[in-house]
Tab-separated table of C-alpha atoms in Angstrom:
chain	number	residue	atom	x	y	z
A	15	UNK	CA	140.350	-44.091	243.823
A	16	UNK	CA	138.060	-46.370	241.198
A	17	UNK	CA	137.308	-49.621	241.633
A	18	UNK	CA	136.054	-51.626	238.474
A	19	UNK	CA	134.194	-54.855	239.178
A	20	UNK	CA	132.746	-57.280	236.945
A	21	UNK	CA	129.173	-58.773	237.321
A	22	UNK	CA	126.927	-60.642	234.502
A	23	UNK	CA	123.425	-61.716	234.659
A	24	UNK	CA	121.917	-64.640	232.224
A	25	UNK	CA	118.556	-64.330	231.410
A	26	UNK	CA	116.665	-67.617	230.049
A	27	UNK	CA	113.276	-66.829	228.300
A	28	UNK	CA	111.300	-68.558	226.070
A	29	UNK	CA	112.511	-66.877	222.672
A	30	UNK	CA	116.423	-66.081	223.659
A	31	UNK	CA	119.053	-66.420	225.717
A	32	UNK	CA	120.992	-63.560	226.616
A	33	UNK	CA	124.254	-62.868	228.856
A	34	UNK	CA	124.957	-59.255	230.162
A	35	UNK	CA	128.275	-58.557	231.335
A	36	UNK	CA	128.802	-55.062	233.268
A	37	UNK	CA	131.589	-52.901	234.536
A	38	UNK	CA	130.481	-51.478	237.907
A	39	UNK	CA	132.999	-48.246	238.634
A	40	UNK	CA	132.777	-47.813	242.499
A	41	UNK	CA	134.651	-44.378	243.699
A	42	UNK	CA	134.245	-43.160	246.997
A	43	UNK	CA	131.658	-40.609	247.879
A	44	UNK	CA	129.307	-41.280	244.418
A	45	UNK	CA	126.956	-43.400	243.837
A	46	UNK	CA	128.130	-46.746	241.257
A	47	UNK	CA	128.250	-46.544	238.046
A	48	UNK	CA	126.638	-49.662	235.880
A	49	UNK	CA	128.176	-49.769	232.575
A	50	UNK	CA	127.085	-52.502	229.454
A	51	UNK	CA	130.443	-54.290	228.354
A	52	UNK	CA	128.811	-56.719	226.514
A	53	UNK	CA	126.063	-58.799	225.204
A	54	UNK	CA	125.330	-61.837	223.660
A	55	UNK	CA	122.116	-63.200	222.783
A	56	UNK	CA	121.611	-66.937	221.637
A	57	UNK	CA	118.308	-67.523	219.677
A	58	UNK	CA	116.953	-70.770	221.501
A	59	UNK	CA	113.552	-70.830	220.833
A	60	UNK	CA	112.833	-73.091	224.429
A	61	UNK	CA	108.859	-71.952	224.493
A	62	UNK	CA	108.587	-73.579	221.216
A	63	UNK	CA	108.899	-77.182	222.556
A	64	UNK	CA	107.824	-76.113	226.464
A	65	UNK	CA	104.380	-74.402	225.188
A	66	UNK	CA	103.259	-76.975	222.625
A	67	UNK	CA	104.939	-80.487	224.178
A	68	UNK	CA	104.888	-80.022	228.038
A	69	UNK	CA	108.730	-80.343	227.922
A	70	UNK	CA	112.239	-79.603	226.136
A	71	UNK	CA	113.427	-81.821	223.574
A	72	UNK	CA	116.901	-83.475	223.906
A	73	UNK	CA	117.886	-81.552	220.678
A	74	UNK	CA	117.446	-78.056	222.266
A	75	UNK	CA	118.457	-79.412	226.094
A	76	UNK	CA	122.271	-80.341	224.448
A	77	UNK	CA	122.068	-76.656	222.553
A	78	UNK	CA	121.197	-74.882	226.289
A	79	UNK	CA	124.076	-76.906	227.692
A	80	UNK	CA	126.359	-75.904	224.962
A	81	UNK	CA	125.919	-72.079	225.058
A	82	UNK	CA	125.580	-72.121	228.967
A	83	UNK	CA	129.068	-73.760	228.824
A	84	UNK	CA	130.174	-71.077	226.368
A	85	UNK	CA	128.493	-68.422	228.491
A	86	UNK	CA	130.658	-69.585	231.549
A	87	UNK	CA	134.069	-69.297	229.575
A	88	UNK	CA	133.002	-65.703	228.778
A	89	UNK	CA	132.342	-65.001	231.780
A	90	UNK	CA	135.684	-66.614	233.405
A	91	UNK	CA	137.575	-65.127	230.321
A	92	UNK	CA	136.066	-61.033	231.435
A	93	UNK	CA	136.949	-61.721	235.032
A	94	UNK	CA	133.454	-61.435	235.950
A	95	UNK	CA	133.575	-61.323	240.259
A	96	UNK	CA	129.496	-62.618	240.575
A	97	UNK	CA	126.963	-63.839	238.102
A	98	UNK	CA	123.061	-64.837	238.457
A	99	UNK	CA	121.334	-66.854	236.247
A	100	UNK	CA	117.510	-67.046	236.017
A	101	UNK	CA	115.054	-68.856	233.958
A	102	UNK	CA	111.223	-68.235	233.111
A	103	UNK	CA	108.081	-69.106	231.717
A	104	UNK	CA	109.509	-71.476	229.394
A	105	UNK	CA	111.703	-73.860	232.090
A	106	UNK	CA	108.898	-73.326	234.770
A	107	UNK	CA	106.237	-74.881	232.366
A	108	UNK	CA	108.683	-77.886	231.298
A	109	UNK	CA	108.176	-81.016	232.731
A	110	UNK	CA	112.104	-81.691	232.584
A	111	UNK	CA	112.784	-78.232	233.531
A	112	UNK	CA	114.478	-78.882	236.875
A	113	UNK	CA	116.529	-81.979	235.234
A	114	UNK	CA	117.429	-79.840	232.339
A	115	UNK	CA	118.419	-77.132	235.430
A	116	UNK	CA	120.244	-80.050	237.454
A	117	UNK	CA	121.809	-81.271	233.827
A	118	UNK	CA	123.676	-78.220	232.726
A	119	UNK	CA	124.997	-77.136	236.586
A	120	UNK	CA	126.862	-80.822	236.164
A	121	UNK	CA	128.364	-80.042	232.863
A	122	UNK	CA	128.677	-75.972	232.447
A	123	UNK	CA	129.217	-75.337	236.335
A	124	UNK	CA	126.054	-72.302	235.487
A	125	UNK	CA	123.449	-73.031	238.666
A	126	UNK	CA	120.428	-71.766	237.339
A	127	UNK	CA	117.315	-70.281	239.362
A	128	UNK	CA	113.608	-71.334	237.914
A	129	UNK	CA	111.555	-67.860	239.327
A	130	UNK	CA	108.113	-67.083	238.735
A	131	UNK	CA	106.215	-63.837	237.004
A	132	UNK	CA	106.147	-62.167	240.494
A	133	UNK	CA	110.538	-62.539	241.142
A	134	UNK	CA	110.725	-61.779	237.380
A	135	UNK	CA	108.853	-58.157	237.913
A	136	UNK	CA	110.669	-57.618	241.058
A	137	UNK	CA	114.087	-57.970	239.302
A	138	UNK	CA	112.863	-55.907	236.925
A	139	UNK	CA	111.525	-53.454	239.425
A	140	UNK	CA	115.051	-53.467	240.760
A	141	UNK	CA	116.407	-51.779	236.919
A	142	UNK	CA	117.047	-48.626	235.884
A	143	UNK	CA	112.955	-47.945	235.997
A	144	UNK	CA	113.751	-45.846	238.978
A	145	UNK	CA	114.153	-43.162	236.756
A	146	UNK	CA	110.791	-43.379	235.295
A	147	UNK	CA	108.989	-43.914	238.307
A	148	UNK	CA	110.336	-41.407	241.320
A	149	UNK	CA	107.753	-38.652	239.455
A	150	UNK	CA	104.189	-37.508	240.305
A	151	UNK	CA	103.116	-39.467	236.988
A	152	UNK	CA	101.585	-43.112	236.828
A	153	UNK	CA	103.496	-45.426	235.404
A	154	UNK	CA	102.812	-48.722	233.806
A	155	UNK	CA	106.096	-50.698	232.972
A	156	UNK	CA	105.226	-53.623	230.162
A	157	UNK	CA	107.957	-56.368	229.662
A	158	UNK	CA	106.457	-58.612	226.963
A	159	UNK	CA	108.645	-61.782	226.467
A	160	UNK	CA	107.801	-65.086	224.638
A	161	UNK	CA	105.745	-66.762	226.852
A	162	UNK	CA	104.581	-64.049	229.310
A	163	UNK	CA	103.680	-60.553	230.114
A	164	UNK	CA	104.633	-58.942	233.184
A	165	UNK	CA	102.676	-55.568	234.513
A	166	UNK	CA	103.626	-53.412	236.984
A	167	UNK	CA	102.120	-50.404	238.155
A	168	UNK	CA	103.822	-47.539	239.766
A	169	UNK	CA	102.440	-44.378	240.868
A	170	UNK	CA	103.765	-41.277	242.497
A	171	UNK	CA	107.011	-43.924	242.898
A	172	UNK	CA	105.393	-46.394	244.472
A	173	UNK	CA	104.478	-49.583	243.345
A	174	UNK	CA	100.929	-50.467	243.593
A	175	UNK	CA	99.996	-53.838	241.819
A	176	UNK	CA	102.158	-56.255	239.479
A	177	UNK	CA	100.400	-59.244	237.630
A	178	UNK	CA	101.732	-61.794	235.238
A	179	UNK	CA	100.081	-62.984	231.861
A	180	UNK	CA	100.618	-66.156	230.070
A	181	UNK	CA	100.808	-63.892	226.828
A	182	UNK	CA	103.780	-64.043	225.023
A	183	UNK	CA	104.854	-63.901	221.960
A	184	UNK	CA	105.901	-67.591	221.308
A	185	UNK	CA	102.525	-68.526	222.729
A	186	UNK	CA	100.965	-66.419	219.740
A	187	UNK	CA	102.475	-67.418	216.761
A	188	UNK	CA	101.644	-70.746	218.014
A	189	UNK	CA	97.620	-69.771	218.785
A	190	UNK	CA	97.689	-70.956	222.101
A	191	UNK	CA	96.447	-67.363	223.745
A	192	UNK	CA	92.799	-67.822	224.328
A	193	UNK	CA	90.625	-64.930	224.767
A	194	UNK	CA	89.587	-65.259	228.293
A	195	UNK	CA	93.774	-64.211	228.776
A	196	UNK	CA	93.333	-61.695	226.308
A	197	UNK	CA	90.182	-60.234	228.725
A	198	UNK	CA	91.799	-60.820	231.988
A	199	UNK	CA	94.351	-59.025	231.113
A	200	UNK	CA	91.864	-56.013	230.072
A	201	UNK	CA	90.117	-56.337	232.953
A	202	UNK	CA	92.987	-55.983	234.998
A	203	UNK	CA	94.225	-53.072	233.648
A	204	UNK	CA	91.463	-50.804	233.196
A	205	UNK	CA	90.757	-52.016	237.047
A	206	UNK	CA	93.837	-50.560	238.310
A	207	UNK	CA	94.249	-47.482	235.967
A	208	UNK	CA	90.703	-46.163	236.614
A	209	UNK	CA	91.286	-44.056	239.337
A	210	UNK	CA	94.379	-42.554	237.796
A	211	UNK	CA	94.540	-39.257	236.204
A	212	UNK	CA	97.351	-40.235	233.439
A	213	UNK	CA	99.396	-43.467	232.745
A	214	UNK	CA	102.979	-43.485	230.622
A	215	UNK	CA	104.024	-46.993	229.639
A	216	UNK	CA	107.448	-47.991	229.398
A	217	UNK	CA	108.370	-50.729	227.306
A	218	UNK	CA	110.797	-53.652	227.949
A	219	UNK	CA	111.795	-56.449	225.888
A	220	UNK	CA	113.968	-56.877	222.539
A	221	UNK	CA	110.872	-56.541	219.814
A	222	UNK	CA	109.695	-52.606	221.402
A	223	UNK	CA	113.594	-52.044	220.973
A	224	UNK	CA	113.820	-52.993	217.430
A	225	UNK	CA	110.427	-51.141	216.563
A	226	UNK	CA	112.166	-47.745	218.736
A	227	UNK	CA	115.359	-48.253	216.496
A	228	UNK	CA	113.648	-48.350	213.443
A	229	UNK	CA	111.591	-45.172	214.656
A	230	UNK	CA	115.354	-43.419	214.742
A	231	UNK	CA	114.260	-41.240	217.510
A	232	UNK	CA	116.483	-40.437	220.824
A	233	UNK	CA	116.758	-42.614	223.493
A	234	UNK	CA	114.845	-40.370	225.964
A	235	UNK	CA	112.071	-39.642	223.184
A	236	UNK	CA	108.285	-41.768	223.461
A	237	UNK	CA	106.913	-43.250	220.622
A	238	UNK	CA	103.176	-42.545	220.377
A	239	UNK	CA	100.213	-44.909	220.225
A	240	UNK	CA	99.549	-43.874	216.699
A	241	UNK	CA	103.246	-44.853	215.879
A	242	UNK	CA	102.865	-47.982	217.245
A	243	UNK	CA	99.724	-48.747	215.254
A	244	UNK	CA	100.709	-47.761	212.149
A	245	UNK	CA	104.267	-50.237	212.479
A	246	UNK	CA	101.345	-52.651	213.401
A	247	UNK	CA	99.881	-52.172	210.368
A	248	UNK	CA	102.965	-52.052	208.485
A	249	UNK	CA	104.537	-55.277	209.975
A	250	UNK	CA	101.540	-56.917	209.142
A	251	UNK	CA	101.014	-55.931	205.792
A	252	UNK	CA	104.978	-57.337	204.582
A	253	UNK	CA	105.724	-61.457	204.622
A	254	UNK	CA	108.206	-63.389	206.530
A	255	UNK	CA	110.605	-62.904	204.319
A	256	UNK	CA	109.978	-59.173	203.607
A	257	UNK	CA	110.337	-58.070	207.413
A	258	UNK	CA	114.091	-60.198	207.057
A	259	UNK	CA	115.209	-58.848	203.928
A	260	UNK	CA	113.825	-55.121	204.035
A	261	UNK	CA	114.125	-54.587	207.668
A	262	UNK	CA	117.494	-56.929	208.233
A	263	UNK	CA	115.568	-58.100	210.848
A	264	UNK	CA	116.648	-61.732	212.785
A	265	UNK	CA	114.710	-64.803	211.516
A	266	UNK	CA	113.888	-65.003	214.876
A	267	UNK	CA	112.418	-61.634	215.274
A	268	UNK	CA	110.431	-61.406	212.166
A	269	UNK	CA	107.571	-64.021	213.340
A	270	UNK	CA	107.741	-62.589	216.503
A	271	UNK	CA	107.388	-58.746	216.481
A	272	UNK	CA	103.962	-58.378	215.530
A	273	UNK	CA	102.438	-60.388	218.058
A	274	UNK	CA	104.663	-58.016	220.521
A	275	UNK	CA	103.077	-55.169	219.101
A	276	UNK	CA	99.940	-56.368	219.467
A	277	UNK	CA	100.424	-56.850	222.620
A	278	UNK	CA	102.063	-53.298	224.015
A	279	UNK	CA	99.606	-51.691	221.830
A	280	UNK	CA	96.330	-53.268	223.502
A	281	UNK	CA	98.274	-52.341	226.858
A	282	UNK	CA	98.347	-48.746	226.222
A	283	UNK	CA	94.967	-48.934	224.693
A	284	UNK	CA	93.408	-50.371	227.721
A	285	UNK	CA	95.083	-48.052	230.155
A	286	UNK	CA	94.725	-44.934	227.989
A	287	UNK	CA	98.260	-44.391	228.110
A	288	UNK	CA	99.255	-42.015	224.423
A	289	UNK	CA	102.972	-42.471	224.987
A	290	UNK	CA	105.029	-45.456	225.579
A	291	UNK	CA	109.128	-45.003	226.375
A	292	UNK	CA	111.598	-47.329	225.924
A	293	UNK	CA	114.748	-47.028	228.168
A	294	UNK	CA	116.854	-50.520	227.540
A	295	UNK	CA	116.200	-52.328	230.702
A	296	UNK	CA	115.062	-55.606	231.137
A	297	UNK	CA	115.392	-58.758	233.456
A	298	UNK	CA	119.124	-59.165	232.810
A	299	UNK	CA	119.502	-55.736	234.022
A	300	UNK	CA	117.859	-56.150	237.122
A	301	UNK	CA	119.397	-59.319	237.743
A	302	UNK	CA	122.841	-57.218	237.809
A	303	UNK	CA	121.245	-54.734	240.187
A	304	UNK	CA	119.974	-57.430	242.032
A	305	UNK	CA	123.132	-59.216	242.660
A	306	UNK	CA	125.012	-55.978	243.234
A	307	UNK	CA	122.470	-54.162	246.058
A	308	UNK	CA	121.886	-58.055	247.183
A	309	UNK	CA	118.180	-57.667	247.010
A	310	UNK	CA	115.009	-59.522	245.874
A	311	UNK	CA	116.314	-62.639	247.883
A	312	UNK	CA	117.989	-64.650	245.111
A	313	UNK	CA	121.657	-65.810	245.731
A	314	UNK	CA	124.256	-64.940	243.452
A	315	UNK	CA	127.228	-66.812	242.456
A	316	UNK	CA	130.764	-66.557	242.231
A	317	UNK	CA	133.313	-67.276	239.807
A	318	UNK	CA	136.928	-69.110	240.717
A	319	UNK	CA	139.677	-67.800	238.841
């Protein structure tokens, strides 16, 4: 007999918010099934005001409070069982973070969880990267977001070293990357790939999934590092405006996807990697895996119907 549960995840970053609701199809004997039902991204641009002021302006504070109250009537309206909601670089780095956290539990009922780059690539550890990584291969997973990179390194299915980077995309547009990140995080890759025969990336994060769509290829199909430099080069070469109207894509993508690419395509550079895969997964699809195998040590809460 099936049994159909509901479960969302929220994911706060520093360019978006997003909320992922799933159907979860339990039958006895097989393993659950974790099926997207829905999406919905809201283009608060929090790292704007976190990375350059310190802290989050009343302005964008009353829009978080508004869409977190929307995101709770979605959820109560798709009988969603469990939710988790978790916030990154951008509320960790605000001064107000917590009382922006404490602020919109009062008012949207949403208790939010303020986790660092390590939690962030264990919940994304806990995705459907399995599937990449239980192989003989290395594998470097790269989630690039707005205001941090997260590496982690898997090989022969294990994983062997994570690190986070404060480079993100928000941070670029806005110069605020010096190059001492820039060589850390060179150093630190060619440190932990140099004793490894061959390294795959896999890609996370919403600019590599635009730059795969426009590629038109099939979900399980790479895109090479020559691909990748080439939409560099491309990107780079059109205006603002250009990459909105000849692309279609969102105003908040536009500024952002080049610094992404530069960014996934030093990372395969540095760790010699010539192929680079991306599957869909990201933090709020860990956070659903999370909640449902109760691992990674974050609570989860429940909605009253």
């Amino acid at each position: 007999m099936l049994k159909i549960r509901k479960f969302a995840a929220i994911d706060i970053g520093s360019n978006a918010m997003r909320l992922l609701i799933v159907n979860i199809i339990e039958e006895k004997g097989k393993p659950p099934l974790f099926n997207k039902s829905s999406l919905v991204r809201v283009p608060i641009r929090l790292g704007q005001d976190a990375f350059t002021n310190g802290f989050i302006t009343p302005e964008l504070s009353n829009r978080m409070i508004d869409a977190m109250k929307a995101f709770y009537l979605l959820m109560k309206v798709n009988k969603v069982e469990r939710y988790m909601a978790c916030a990154t670089s951008a509320m960790r780095e605000s001064e107000n973070g917590q009382q922006i956290v404490d602020s919109i539990y009062e008012q949207s009922k949403i208790k939010i969880s303020i986790i660092d780059g390590k939690k962030e690539a264990m919940i994304i550890a806990a995705s459907d990267l399995k599937n990449f990584i239980n192989s003989d291969k290395a594998v470097m997973y790269v989630d690039v977001g707005g205001g941090s990179t997260e590496l982690t390194l898997f090989n022969h299915g294990k994983l062997i070293a994570s690190e986070s980077f404060k480079n993100g995309t928000v941070r670029l547009i806005n110069d605020m990357v010096s190059a001492q990140v820039w060589h850390d995080m060179e150093s630190w890759i060619k440190n932990q790939v140099k004793d490894l025969e061959q390294v795959t990336v896999v890609g996370s994060g919403g600019n590599i999934n635009k730059i795969f769509k426009l590629s038109g290829k099939l979900q399980e199909k790479p895109l090479s590092y020559s691909y990748l430099n080439n939409q560099y080069n491309m990107l780079s070469d059109m205006s603002y405006e250009q990459r909105i109207s000849n692309l279609a894509l969102n105003p908040d993508r536009a500024d952002v996807i080049i610094p992404a690419l530069r960014i996934y395509r030093n990372a395969m550079k540095w760790s010699g990697a010539k192929r680079i895969y991306v599957p869909k997964i990201g933090v709020s699809d860990g956070i659903v895996k999370a909640i449902y195998f109760e691992t990674i040590g974050l609570k989860y809460q429940e909605i009253s119907f």
